[in-house]
Amino acid sequence: MDQQIISISMPPFPSFIEGNYITFKAGQSHDHRYNIGFFDLIFVKKGALFLREDGKKYTIHANEMFILLPNGEHDSWQPCEEETSFFWMHIYTTSRWQQSNFPMRFVSELPIPELHFHQKSYTLQLPKLGEITEPNLIFDLLNEIQNSTESSRIDSIWYTEELFLKFLKYIDTRGISKDRVTMLAEKVHLFLAEHLAEHIDNNRLSDEFHLHVNYIARVMTKVYGKTAIELLEEIRIETAKQYLIHTNKLIKNIAELVGFENYISFTNQFKKMTGMSPKTYRATYKK
């Protein structure tokens, strides 16, 4: 099972464009497309699809979901071997997104004055390829979304959007099966990302997850190739990069936001990991 994760910054929220339920007979194939401009989410209910994206082959079985990227090239690497039924859904976003081997945490780029109250930023985490462990719930909701687009009710557009956002919440936090080690590693990763401004050490992680520090270290090294503390330093610097590029916050304030005790320790660590000072990095990459 491919463990890649697609992370999407919110707000703004992704938009539902269209979707449908389709059946391929044995011998039929998915169309060849490239740079379609939106995510294509596929949920196989029966049979199997054989898809290729940017040269990589995937097989999506019944009760599995798969996501094709907006900027990729995809087609079938072989026709369906049996009758195959699946839901497809196109979603569009102007937000930053990235496909990687672990969940990312983004800072929203909405140009809202910081003194104003606004929606907190959040990073949607979607599996590239995953097993649907609650198929009845997921397929019923997909069917309800499809029916809402054909409804004659006056507020159907609002109802469809409500169902779509509910659906995103389900596939973000539920319905996808992973092995216990990967799930634990991702939980630790997200805990680090959500608490990076706080003091975190191995003892705190042990208390938080009720596991021995050595076991957590083994799990993180197996999944990410580095310890939790090493990963935390990486998350802090990556988050600092986003603040430097996408906001006008003072560097000393950014240091505090990402969990460094003082400006000097932040500058030293940033230069160690990037080869340049925060000030130089901002001047080089800020839009």
PDB file of C-alpha atoms in Angstrom:
ATOM      1  CA  MET A   1       0.000   0.000   0.000  1.00  0.00           C
ATOM      2  CA  ASP A   2       1.385   3.385  -1.015  1.00  0.00           C
ATOM      3  CA  GLN A   3       1.787   5.515   2.121  1.00  0.00           C
ATOM      4  CA  GLN A   4       2.068   8.906   0.430  1.00  0.00           C
ATOM      5  CA  ILE A   5       0.015  11.772   1.830  1.00  0.00           C
ATOM      6  CA  ILE A   6      -1.402  14.789  -0.010  1.00  0.00           C
ATOM      7  CA  SER A   7      -1.433  17.837   2.286  1.00  0.00           C
ATOM      8  CA  ILE A   8      -3.629  20.831   1.351  1.00  0.00           C
ATOM      9  CA  SER A   9      -3.569  24.177   3.152  1.00  0.00           C
ATOM     10  CA  MET A  10      -6.894  25.605   4.402  1.00  0.00           C
ATOM     11  CA  PRO A  11      -8.396  28.171   4.218  1.00  0.00           C
ATOM     12  CA  PRO A  12      -9.484  28.669   1.512  1.00  0.00           C
ATOM     13  CA  PHE A  13     -11.384  25.406   1.450  1.00  0.00           C
ATOM     14  CA  PRO A  14     -11.213  23.150  -1.620  1.00  0.00           C
ATOM     15  CA  SER A  15     -14.212  23.414  -3.944  1.00  0.00           C
ATOM     16  CA  PHE A  16     -16.321  20.553  -5.261  1.00  0.00           C
ATOM     17  CA  ILE A  17     -16.557  20.789  -9.058  1.00  0.00           C
ATOM     18  CA  GLU A  18     -18.354  17.664 -10.205  1.00  0.00           C
ATOM     19  CA  GLY A  19     -18.637  13.966  -9.603  1.00  0.00           C
ATOM     20  CA  ASN A  20     -20.411  10.831 -10.752  1.00  0.00           C
ATOM     21  CA  TYR A  21     -20.695   7.065 -10.448  1.00  0.00           C
ATOM     22  CA  ILE A  22     -19.526   5.038 -13.434  1.00  0.00           C
ATOM     23  CA  THR A  23     -19.125   1.405 -14.430  1.00  0.00           C
ATOM     24  CA  PHE A  24     -16.417   0.107 -16.771  1.00  0.00           C
ATOM     25  CA  LYS A  25     -16.945  -3.196 -18.520  1.00  0.00           C
ATOM     26  CA  ALA A  26     -14.072  -5.655 -18.817  1.00  0.00           C
ATOM     27  CA  GLY A  27     -11.661  -4.268 -21.415  1.00  0.00           C
ATOM     28  CA  GLN A  28     -12.450  -0.590 -20.807  1.00  0.00           C
ATOM     29  CA  SER A  29      -9.721   1.873 -19.730  1.00  0.00           C
ATOM     30  CA  HIS A  30      -9.409   5.289 -18.092  1.00  0.00           C
ATOM     31  CA  ASP A  31      -8.795   8.185 -20.481  1.00  0.00           C
ATOM     32  CA  HIS A  32      -5.317   9.621 -20.990  1.00  0.00           C
ATOM     33  CA  ARG A  33      -5.093  13.111 -19.444  1.00  0.00           C
ATOM     34  CA  TYR A  34      -2.479  15.572 -18.200  1.00  0.00           C
ATOM     35  CA  ASN A  35      -2.432  18.884 -16.315  1.00  0.00           C
ATOM     36  CA  ILE A  36      -6.174  18.739 -15.663  1.00  0.00           C
ATOM     37  CA  GLY A  37      -5.945  21.512 -13.060  1.00  0.00           C
ATOM     38  CA  PHE A  38      -7.897  19.780 -10.292  1.00  0.00           C
ATOM     39  CA  PHE A  39      -7.623  16.727  -8.045  1.00  0.00           C
ATOM     40  CA  ASP A  40      -9.420  13.610  -9.284  1.00  0.00           C
ATOM     41  CA  LEU A  41     -10.548  11.471  -6.327  1.00  0.00           C
ATOM     42  CA  ILE A  42     -11.524   7.898  -7.186  1.00  0.00           C
ATOM     43  CA  PHE A  43     -13.374   5.464  -4.898  1.00  0.00           C
ATOM     44  CA  VAL A  44     -13.673   1.910  -6.238  1.00  0.00           C
ATOM     45  CA  LYS A  45     -16.770   0.041  -5.100  1.00  0.00           C
ATOM     46  CA  LYS A  46     -16.441  -3.083  -7.257  1.00  0.00           C
ATOM     47  CA  GLY A  47     -13.650  -4.601  -9.362  1.00  0.00           C
ATOM     48  CA  ALA A  48     -10.274  -2.900  -9.858  1.00  0.00           C
ATOM     49  CA  LEU A  49      -8.746   0.012 -11.762  1.00  0.00           C
ATOM     50  CA  PHE A  50      -5.216  -0.047 -13.164  1.00  0.00           C
ATOM     51  CA  LEU A  51      -3.990   3.558 -13.266  1.00  0.00           C
ATOM     52  CA  ARG A  52      -0.639   5.071 -14.136  1.00  0.00           C
ATOM     53  CA  GLU A  53       0.448   8.544 -13.009  1.00  0.00           C
ATOM     54  CA  ASP A  54       3.690  10.099 -14.245  1.00  0.00           C
ATOM     55  CA  GLY A  55       4.990   6.645 -15.143  1.00  0.00           C
ATOM     56  CA  LYS A  56       4.146   4.972 -11.817  1.00  0.00           C
ATOM     57  CA  LYS A  57       1.627   2.113 -11.846  1.00  0.00           C
ATOM     58  CA  TYR A  58      -1.153   1.741  -9.262  1.00  0.00           C
ATOM     59  CA  THR A  59      -3.843  -0.879  -8.766  1.00  0.00           C
ATOM     60  CA  ILE A  60      -6.956   0.355  -6.938  1.00  0.00           C
ATOM     61  CA  HIS A  61      -9.098  -2.495  -5.631  1.00  0.00           C
ATOM     62  CA  ALA A  62     -12.655  -2.526  -4.316  1.00  0.00           C
ATOM     63  CA  ASN A  63     -13.059  -0.450  -1.136  1.00  0.00           C
ATOM     64  CA  GLU A  64      -9.946   1.578  -1.899  1.00  0.00           C
ATOM     65  CA  MET A  65      -9.534   5.246  -2.821  1.00  0.00           C
ATOM     66  CA  PHE A  66      -6.938   6.959  -4.978  1.00  0.00           C
ATOM     67  CA  ILE A  67      -6.101  10.592  -5.791  1.00  0.00           C
ATOM     68  CA  LEU A  68      -4.759  11.821  -9.130  1.00  0.00           C
ATOM     69  CA  LEU A  69      -2.844  15.114  -9.010  1.00  0.00           C
ATOM     70  CA  PRO A  70      -3.826  18.327 -10.864  1.00  0.00           C
ATOM     71  CA  ASN A  71      -0.449  18.713 -12.574  1.00  0.00           C
ATOM     72  CA  GLY A  72       0.304  15.096 -13.447  1.00  0.00           C
ATOM     73  CA  GLU A  73      -0.167  12.880 -16.481  1.00  0.00           C
ATOM     74  CA  HIS A  74      -2.313   9.793 -16.072  1.00  0.00           C
ATOM     75  CA  ASP A  75      -3.950   6.932 -17.958  1.00  0.00           C
ATOM     76  CA  SER A  76      -4.579   3.199 -17.574  1.00  0.00           C
ATOM     77  CA  TRP A  77      -1.625   0.827 -17.678  1.00  0.00           C
ATOM     78  CA  GLN A  78      -3.996  -2.018 -18.513  1.00  0.00           C
ATOM     79  CA  PRO A  79      -7.755  -2.361 -19.175  1.00  0.00           C
ATOM     80  CA  CYS A  80     -10.171  -3.542 -16.494  1.00  0.00           C
ATOM     81  CA  GLU A  81     -10.183  -7.307 -16.102  1.00  0.00           C
ATOM     82  CA  GLU A  82     -13.769  -7.386 -14.814  1.00  0.00           C
ATOM     83  CA  GLU A  83     -16.760  -5.111 -14.467  1.00  0.00           C
ATOM     84  CA  THR A  84     -15.553  -2.219 -12.280  1.00  0.00           C
ATOM     85  CA  SER A  85     -17.725   0.430 -10.620  1.00  0.00           C
ATOM     86  CA  PHE A  86     -16.407   3.556  -8.943  1.00  0.00           C
ATOM     87  CA  PHE A  87     -17.226   7.066  -7.817  1.00  0.00           C
ATOM     88  CA  TRP A  88     -15.086   9.922  -9.106  1.00  0.00           C
ATOM     89  CA  MET A  89     -14.934  13.450  -7.752  1.00  0.00           C
ATOM     90  CA  HIS A  90     -13.122  16.533  -9.039  1.00  0.00           C
ATOM     91  CA  ILE A  91     -12.040  19.095  -6.455  1.00  0.00           C
ATOM     92  CA  TYR A  92     -10.191  22.371  -7.000  1.00  0.00           C
ATOM     93  CA  THR A  93      -8.046  24.489  -4.736  1.00  0.00           C
ATOM     94  CA  THR A  94      -5.928  27.619  -5.056  1.00  0.00           C
ATOM     95  CA  SER A  95      -4.147  26.763  -1.808  1.00  0.00           C
ATOM     96  CA  ARG A  96      -0.670  25.384  -1.429  1.00  0.00           C
ATOM     97  CA  TRP A  97      -0.484  21.588  -1.533  1.00  0.00           C
ATOM     98  CA  GLN A  98       2.180  18.924  -1.578  1.00  0.00           C
ATOM     99  CA  GLN A  99       2.433  15.168  -1.990  1.00  0.00           C
ATOM    100  CA  SER A 100       5.046  13.561   0.260  1.00  0.00           C
ATOM    101  CA  ASN A 101       5.803  10.491   2.364  1.00  0.00           C
ATOM    102  CA  PHE A 102       4.512  12.151   5.535  1.00  0.00           C
ATOM    103  CA  PRO A 103       1.884  14.762   6.496  1.00  0.00           C
ATOM    104  CA  MET A 104       2.925  18.398   6.034  1.00  0.00           C
ATOM    105  CA  ARG A 105       1.719  21.382   8.051  1.00  0.00           C
ATOM    106  CA  PHE A 106       1.150  24.593   6.085  1.00  0.00           C
ATOM    107  CA  VAL A 107       0.625  28.200   7.133  1.00  0.00           C
ATOM    108  CA  SER A 108      -2.395  29.716   5.378  1.00  0.00           C
ATOM    109  CA  GLU A 109      -1.441  32.341   2.802  1.00  0.00           C
ATOM    110  CA  LEU A 110      -4.711  34.288   2.991  1.00  0.00           C
ATOM    111  CA  PRO A 111      -3.830  38.026   3.164  1.00  0.00           C
ATOM    112  CA  ILE A 112      -5.924  38.784   6.249  1.00  0.00           C
ATOM    113  CA  PRO A 113      -4.683  41.462   8.717  1.00  0.00           C
ATOM    114  CA  GLU A 114      -3.448  39.739  11.852  1.00  0.00           C
ATOM    115  CA  LEU A 115      -5.401  42.069  14.139  1.00  0.00           C
ATOM    116  CA  HIS A 116      -8.674  40.809  12.672  1.00  0.00           C
ATOM    117  CA  PHE A 117     -10.372  37.660  13.836  1.00  0.00           C
ATOM    118  CA  HIS A 118     -10.198  34.976  11.134  1.00  0.00           C
ATOM    119  CA  GLN A 119     -10.430  31.253  10.583  1.00  0.00           C
ATOM    120  CA  LYS A 120      -7.517  29.303  12.005  1.00  0.00           C
ATOM    121  CA  SER A 121      -5.275  27.649   9.436  1.00  0.00           C
ATOM    122  CA  TYR A 122      -5.485  23.893   9.008  1.00  0.00           C
ATOM    123  CA  THR A 123      -3.789  21.352   6.777  1.00  0.00           C
ATOM    124  CA  LEU A 124      -6.024  18.734   5.201  1.00  0.00           C
ATOM    125  CA  GLN A 125      -4.314  15.339   5.034  1.00  0.00           C
ATOM    126  CA  LEU A 126      -5.551  12.962   2.325  1.00  0.00           C
ATOM    127  CA  PRO A 127      -4.108   9.528   1.480  1.00  0.00           C
ATOM    128  CA  LYS A 128      -2.759   9.061  -2.032  1.00  0.00           C
ATOM    129  CA  LEU A 129      -3.938   5.441  -1.946  1.00  0.00           C
ATOM    130  CA  GLY A 130      -5.822   3.954   0.972  1.00  0.00           C
ATOM    131  CA  GLU A 131      -8.277   1.296   2.084  1.00  0.00           C
ATOM    132  CA  ILE A 132     -11.779   2.482   2.944  1.00  0.00           C
ATOM    133  CA  THR A 133     -12.577   0.847   6.273  1.00  0.00           C
ATOM    134  CA  GLU A 134     -16.106   2.298   6.472  1.00  0.00           C
ATOM    135  CA  PRO A 135     -17.288   1.717   2.890  1.00  0.00           C
ATOM    136  CA  ASN A 136     -21.030   1.917   3.611  1.00  0.00           C
ATOM    137  CA  LEU A 137     -20.635   5.347   5.201  1.00  0.00           C
ATOM    138  CA  ILE A 138     -18.296   6.678   2.489  1.00  0.00           C
ATOM    139  CA  PHE A 139     -20.262   5.318  -0.476  1.00  0.00           C
ATOM    140  CA  ASP A 140     -23.590   6.501   0.975  1.00  0.00           C
ATOM    141  CA  LEU A 141     -22.171   9.993   1.424  1.00  0.00           C
ATOM    142  CA  LEU A 142     -20.743  10.017  -2.107  1.00  0.00           C
ATOM    143  CA  ASN A 143     -24.132   8.954  -3.444  1.00  0.00           C
ATOM    144  CA  GLU A 144     -25.830  11.700  -1.418  1.00  0.00           C
ATOM    145  CA  ILE A 145     -23.443  14.316  -2.829  1.00  0.00           C
ATOM    146  CA  GLN A 146     -24.166  13.107  -6.360  1.00  0.00           C
ATOM    147  CA  ASN A 147     -27.943  13.214  -5.780  1.00  0.00           C
ATOM    148  CA  SER A 148     -27.718  16.726  -4.334  1.00  0.00           C
ATOM    149  CA  THR A 149     -26.221  18.060  -7.575  1.00  0.00           C
ATOM    150  CA  GLU A 150     -29.315  16.861  -9.438  1.00  0.00           C
ATOM    151  CA  SER A 151     -31.763  18.229  -6.862  1.00  0.00           C
ATOM    152  CA  SER A 152     -34.329  20.905  -7.738  1.00  0.00           C
ATOM    153  CA  ARG A 153     -34.343  22.376  -4.225  1.00  0.00           C
ATOM    154  CA  ILE A 154     -33.494  26.088  -4.131  1.00  0.00           C
ATOM    155  CA  ASP A 155     -30.636  25.710  -1.659  1.00  0.00           C
ATOM    156  CA  SER A 156     -29.102  22.661  -3.377  1.00  0.00           C
ATOM    157  CA  ILE A 157     -25.770  24.430  -3.952  1.00  0.00           C
ATOM    158  CA  TRP A 158     -25.411  25.057  -0.218  1.00  0.00           C
ATOM    159  CA  TYR A 159     -26.498  21.538   0.610  1.00  0.00           C
ATOM    160  CA  THR A 160     -23.961  20.037  -1.804  1.00  0.00           C
ATOM    161  CA  GLU A 161     -21.181  22.151  -0.279  1.00  0.00           C
ATOM    162  CA  GLU A 162     -22.218  21.109   3.218  1.00  0.00           C
ATOM    163  CA  LEU A 163     -22.090  17.434   2.241  1.00  0.00           C
ATOM    164  CA  PHE A 164     -18.753  17.907   0.477  1.00  0.00           C
ATOM    165  CA  LEU A 165     -17.092  19.515   3.504  1.00  0.00           C
ATOM    166  CA  LYS A 166     -18.496  16.756   5.696  1.00  0.00           C
ATOM    167  CA  PHE A 167     -17.042  14.231   3.288  1.00  0.00           C
ATOM    168  CA  LEU A 168     -13.587  15.865   3.389  1.00  0.00           C
ATOM    169  CA  LYS A 169     -13.667  15.626   7.164  1.00  0.00           C
ATOM    170  CA  TYR A 170     -14.401  11.902   6.979  1.00  0.00           C
ATOM    171  CA  ILE A 171     -11.607  11.018   4.567  1.00  0.00           C
ATOM    172  CA  ASP A 172      -9.217  13.305   6.457  1.00  0.00           C
ATOM    173  CA  THR A 173      -9.722  11.740   9.873  1.00  0.00           C
ATOM    174  CA  ARG A 174     -11.588   8.440   9.327  1.00  0.00           C
ATOM    175  CA  GLY A 175     -12.167   5.592   6.902  1.00  0.00           C
ATOM    176  CA  ILE A 176      -8.559   4.937   5.864  1.00  0.00           C
ATOM    177  CA  SER A 177      -6.655   1.910   7.144  1.00  0.00           C
ATOM    178  CA  LYS A 178      -2.913   1.990   7.898  1.00  0.00           C
ATOM    179  CA  ASP A 179      -0.691  -0.282   9.916  1.00  0.00           C
ATOM    180  CA  ARG A 180      -0.362   0.564  13.612  1.00  0.00           C
ATOM    181  CA  VAL A 181       3.263   1.660  13.367  1.00  0.00           C
ATOM    182  CA  THR A 182       2.534   4.163  10.581  1.00  0.00           C
ATOM    183  CA  MET A 183      -0.552   5.484  12.369  1.00  0.00           C
ATOM    184  CA  LEU A 184       1.444   6.035  15.575  1.00  0.00           C
ATOM    185  CA  ALA A 185       4.271   7.762  13.688  1.00  0.00           C
ATOM    186  CA  GLU A 186       1.819  10.090  11.938  1.00  0.00           C
ATOM    187  CA  LYS A 187       0.071  10.875  15.233  1.00  0.00           C
ATOM    188  CA  VAL A 188       3.429  11.801  16.775  1.00  0.00           C
ATOM    189  CA  HIS A 189       4.298  13.860  13.678  1.00  0.00           C
ATOM    190  CA  LEU A 190       1.027  15.807  13.858  1.00  0.00           C
ATOM    191  CA  PHE A 191       1.428  16.296  17.612  1.00  0.00           C
ATOM    192  CA  LEU A 192       4.851  17.823  16.977  1.00  0.00           C
ATOM    193  CA  ALA A 193       3.458  20.087  14.261  1.00  0.00           C
ATOM    194  CA  GLU A 194       0.528  21.244  16.392  1.00  0.00           C
ATOM    195  CA  HIS A 195       2.659  21.905  19.500  1.00  0.00           C
ATOM    196  CA  LEU A 196       5.911  23.065  17.928  1.00  0.00           C
ATOM    197  CA  ALA A 197       5.821  26.349  19.884  1.00  0.00           C
ATOM    198  CA  GLU A 198       5.954  24.408  23.168  1.00  0.00           C
ATOM    199  CA  HIS A 199       8.792  22.638  24.953  1.00  0.00           C
ATOM    200  CA  ILE A 200       8.859  19.048  23.716  1.00  0.00           C
ATOM    201  CA  ASP A 201      11.293  16.325  24.706  1.00  0.00           C
ATOM    202  CA  ASN A 202      11.234  12.534  24.748  1.00  0.00           C
ATOM    203  CA  ASN A 203       9.712  12.395  28.220  1.00  0.00           C
ATOM    204  CA  ARG A 204       6.769  14.550  27.167  1.00  0.00           C
ATOM    205  CA  LEU A 205       6.143  12.332  24.136  1.00  0.00           C
ATOM    206  CA  SER A 206       6.284   9.276  26.368  1.00  0.00           C
ATOM    207  CA  ASP A 207       3.703  10.807  28.722  1.00  0.00           C
ATOM    208  CA  GLU A 208       1.493  11.958  25.844  1.00  0.00           C
ATOM    209  CA  PHE A 209       1.352   8.602  24.053  1.00  0.00           C
ATOM    210  CA  HIS A 210       1.838   6.331  27.102  1.00  0.00           C
ATOM    211  CA  LEU A 211       4.726   4.545  25.424  1.00  0.00           C
ATOM    212  CA  HIS A 212       8.399   4.057  26.264  1.00  0.00           C
ATOM    213  CA  VAL A 213      10.764   6.600  24.728  1.00  0.00           C
ATOM    214  CA  ASN A 214      12.778   3.844  23.026  1.00  0.00           C
ATOM    215  CA  TYR A 215       9.700   2.421  21.315  1.00  0.00           C
ATOM    216  CA  ILE A 216       8.677   5.864  19.993  1.00  0.00           C
ATOM    217  CA  ALA A 217      12.226   6.376  18.725  1.00  0.00           C
ATOM    218  CA  ARG A 218      12.156   3.035  16.864  1.00  0.00           C
ATOM    219  CA  VAL A 219       8.775   3.796  15.307  1.00  0.00           C
ATOM    220  CA  MET A 220       9.788   7.277  14.133  1.00  0.00           C
ATOM    221  CA  THR A 221      13.087   6.028  12.731  1.00  0.00           C
ATOM    222  CA  LYS A 222      11.340   3.212  10.861  1.00  0.00           C
ATOM    223  CA  VAL A 223       8.718   5.490   9.264  1.00  0.00           C
ATOM    224  CA  TYR A 224      10.613   8.784   8.863  1.00  0.00           C
ATOM    225  CA  GLY A 225      14.261   7.792   9.108  1.00  0.00           C
ATOM    226  CA  LYS A 226      14.868  10.144  12.060  1.00  0.00           C
ATOM    227  CA  THR A 227      13.958  10.499  15.715  1.00  0.00           C
ATOM    228  CA  ALA A 228      11.004  12.569  16.900  1.00  0.00           C
ATOM    229  CA  ILE A 229      13.292  15.346  18.169  1.00  0.00           C
ATOM    230  CA  GLU A 230      15.177  15.460  14.864  1.00  0.00           C
ATOM    231  CA  LEU A 231      11.844  15.614  13.058  1.00  0.00           C
ATOM    232  CA  LEU A 232      10.679  18.387  15.388  1.00  0.00           C
ATOM    233  CA  GLU A 233      13.698  20.532  14.473  1.00  0.00           C
ATOM    234  CA  GLU A 234      12.933  19.960  10.795  1.00  0.00           C
ATOM    235  CA  ILE A 235       9.254  20.902  11.249  1.00  0.00           C
ATOM    236  CA  ARG A 236      10.207  24.062  13.131  1.00  0.00           C
ATOM    237  CA  ILE A 237      12.587  25.216  10.402  1.00  0.00           C
ATOM    238  CA  GLU A 238      10.159  24.314   7.581  1.00  0.00           C
ATOM    239  CA  THR A 239       7.366  26.223   9.340  1.00  0.00           C
ATOM    240  CA  ALA A 240       9.697  29.177   9.898  1.00  0.00           C
ATOM    241  CA  LYS A 241      10.435  29.220   6.161  1.00  0.00           C
ATOM    242  CA  GLN A 242       6.728  29.596   5.440  1.00  0.00           C
ATOM    243  CA  TYR A 243       6.375  32.449   7.927  1.00  0.00           C
ATOM    244  CA  LEU A 244       9.402  34.177   6.412  1.00  0.00           C
ATOM    245  CA  ILE A 245       8.089  33.879   2.858  1.00  0.00           C
ATOM    246  CA  HIS A 246       4.351  34.313   3.305  1.00  0.00           C
ATOM    247  CA  THR A 247       4.064  36.799   6.198  1.00  0.00           C
ATOM    248  CA  ASN A 248       5.628  40.046   7.370  1.00  0.00           C
ATOM    249  CA  LYS A 249       6.142  38.862  10.939  1.00  0.00           C
ATOM    250  CA  LEU A 250       9.319  39.976  12.697  1.00  0.00           C
ATOM    251  CA  ILE A 251      12.002  37.296  12.732  1.00  0.00           C
ATOM    252  CA  LYS A 252      12.182  37.332  16.536  1.00  0.00           C
ATOM    253  CA  ASN A 253       8.428  36.667  16.659  1.00  0.00           C
ATOM    254  CA  ILE A 254       8.761  33.819  14.172  1.00  0.00           C
ATOM    255  CA  ALA A 255      11.424  32.291  16.403  1.00  0.00           C
ATOM    256  CA  GLU A 256       8.928  32.244  19.282  1.00  0.00           C
ATOM    257  CA  LEU A 257       6.094  30.896  17.118  1.00  0.00           C
ATOM    258  CA  VAL A 258       8.123  27.859  16.073  1.00  0.00           C
ATOM    259  CA  GLY A 259       9.396  27.036  19.547  1.00  0.00           C
ATOM    260  CA  PHE A 260      12.897  28.514  19.903  1.00  0.00           C
ATOM    261  CA  GLU A 261      13.837  30.005  23.245  1.00  0.00           C
ATOM    262  CA  ASN A 262      15.559  33.010  21.713  1.00  0.00           C
ATOM    263  CA  TYR A 263      16.459  34.717  18.452  1.00  0.00           C
ATOM    264  CA  ILE A 264      20.102  33.596  18.516  1.00  0.00           C
ATOM    265  CA  SER A 265      19.379  29.866  18.888  1.00  0.00           C
ATOM    266  CA  PHE A 266      16.802  30.139  16.094  1.00  0.00           C
ATOM    267  CA  THR A 267      19.212  31.929  13.768  1.00  0.00           C
ATOM    268  CA  ASN A 268      21.988  29.435  14.440  1.00  0.00           C
ATOM    269  CA  GLN A 269      19.771  26.407  13.833  1.00  0.00           C
ATOM    270  CA  PHE A 270      18.186  27.959  10.740  1.00  0.00           C
ATOM    271  CA  LYS A 271      21.606  28.698   9.226  1.00  0.00           C
ATOM    272  CA  LYS A 272      22.817  25.210  10.104  1.00  0.00           C
ATOM    273  CA  MET A 273      19.907  23.570   8.267  1.00  0.00           C
ATOM    274  CA  THR A 274      19.531  25.933   5.299  1.00  0.00           C
ATOM    275  CA  GLY A 275      22.983  27.456   4.821  1.00  0.00           C
ATOM    276  CA  MET A 276      21.701  31.014   5.201  1.00  0.00           C
ATOM    277  CA  SER A 277      20.310  33.318   7.878  1.00  0.00           C
ATOM    278  CA  PRO A 278      16.540  33.868   8.233  1.00  0.00           C
ATOM    279  CA  LYS A 279      16.965  37.426   6.969  1.00  0.00           C
ATOM    280  CA  THR A 280      18.836  36.284   3.861  1.00  0.00           C
ATOM    281  CA  TYR A 281      16.329  33.486   3.255  1.00  0.00           C
ATOM    282  CA  ARG A 282      13.415  35.957   3.360  1.00  0.00           C
ATOM    283  CA  ALA A 283      15.170  38.374   1.013  1.00  0.00           C
ATOM    284  CA  THR A 284      15.939  35.531  -1.407  1.00  0.00           C
ATOM    285  CA  TYR A 285      12.580  33.751  -1.557  1.00  0.00           C
ATOM    286  CA  LYS A 286       9.820  36.136  -0.448  1.00  0.00           C
ATOM    287  CA  LYS A 287       7.391  36.864  -3.263  1.00  0.00           C
TER     288      LYS A 287
END
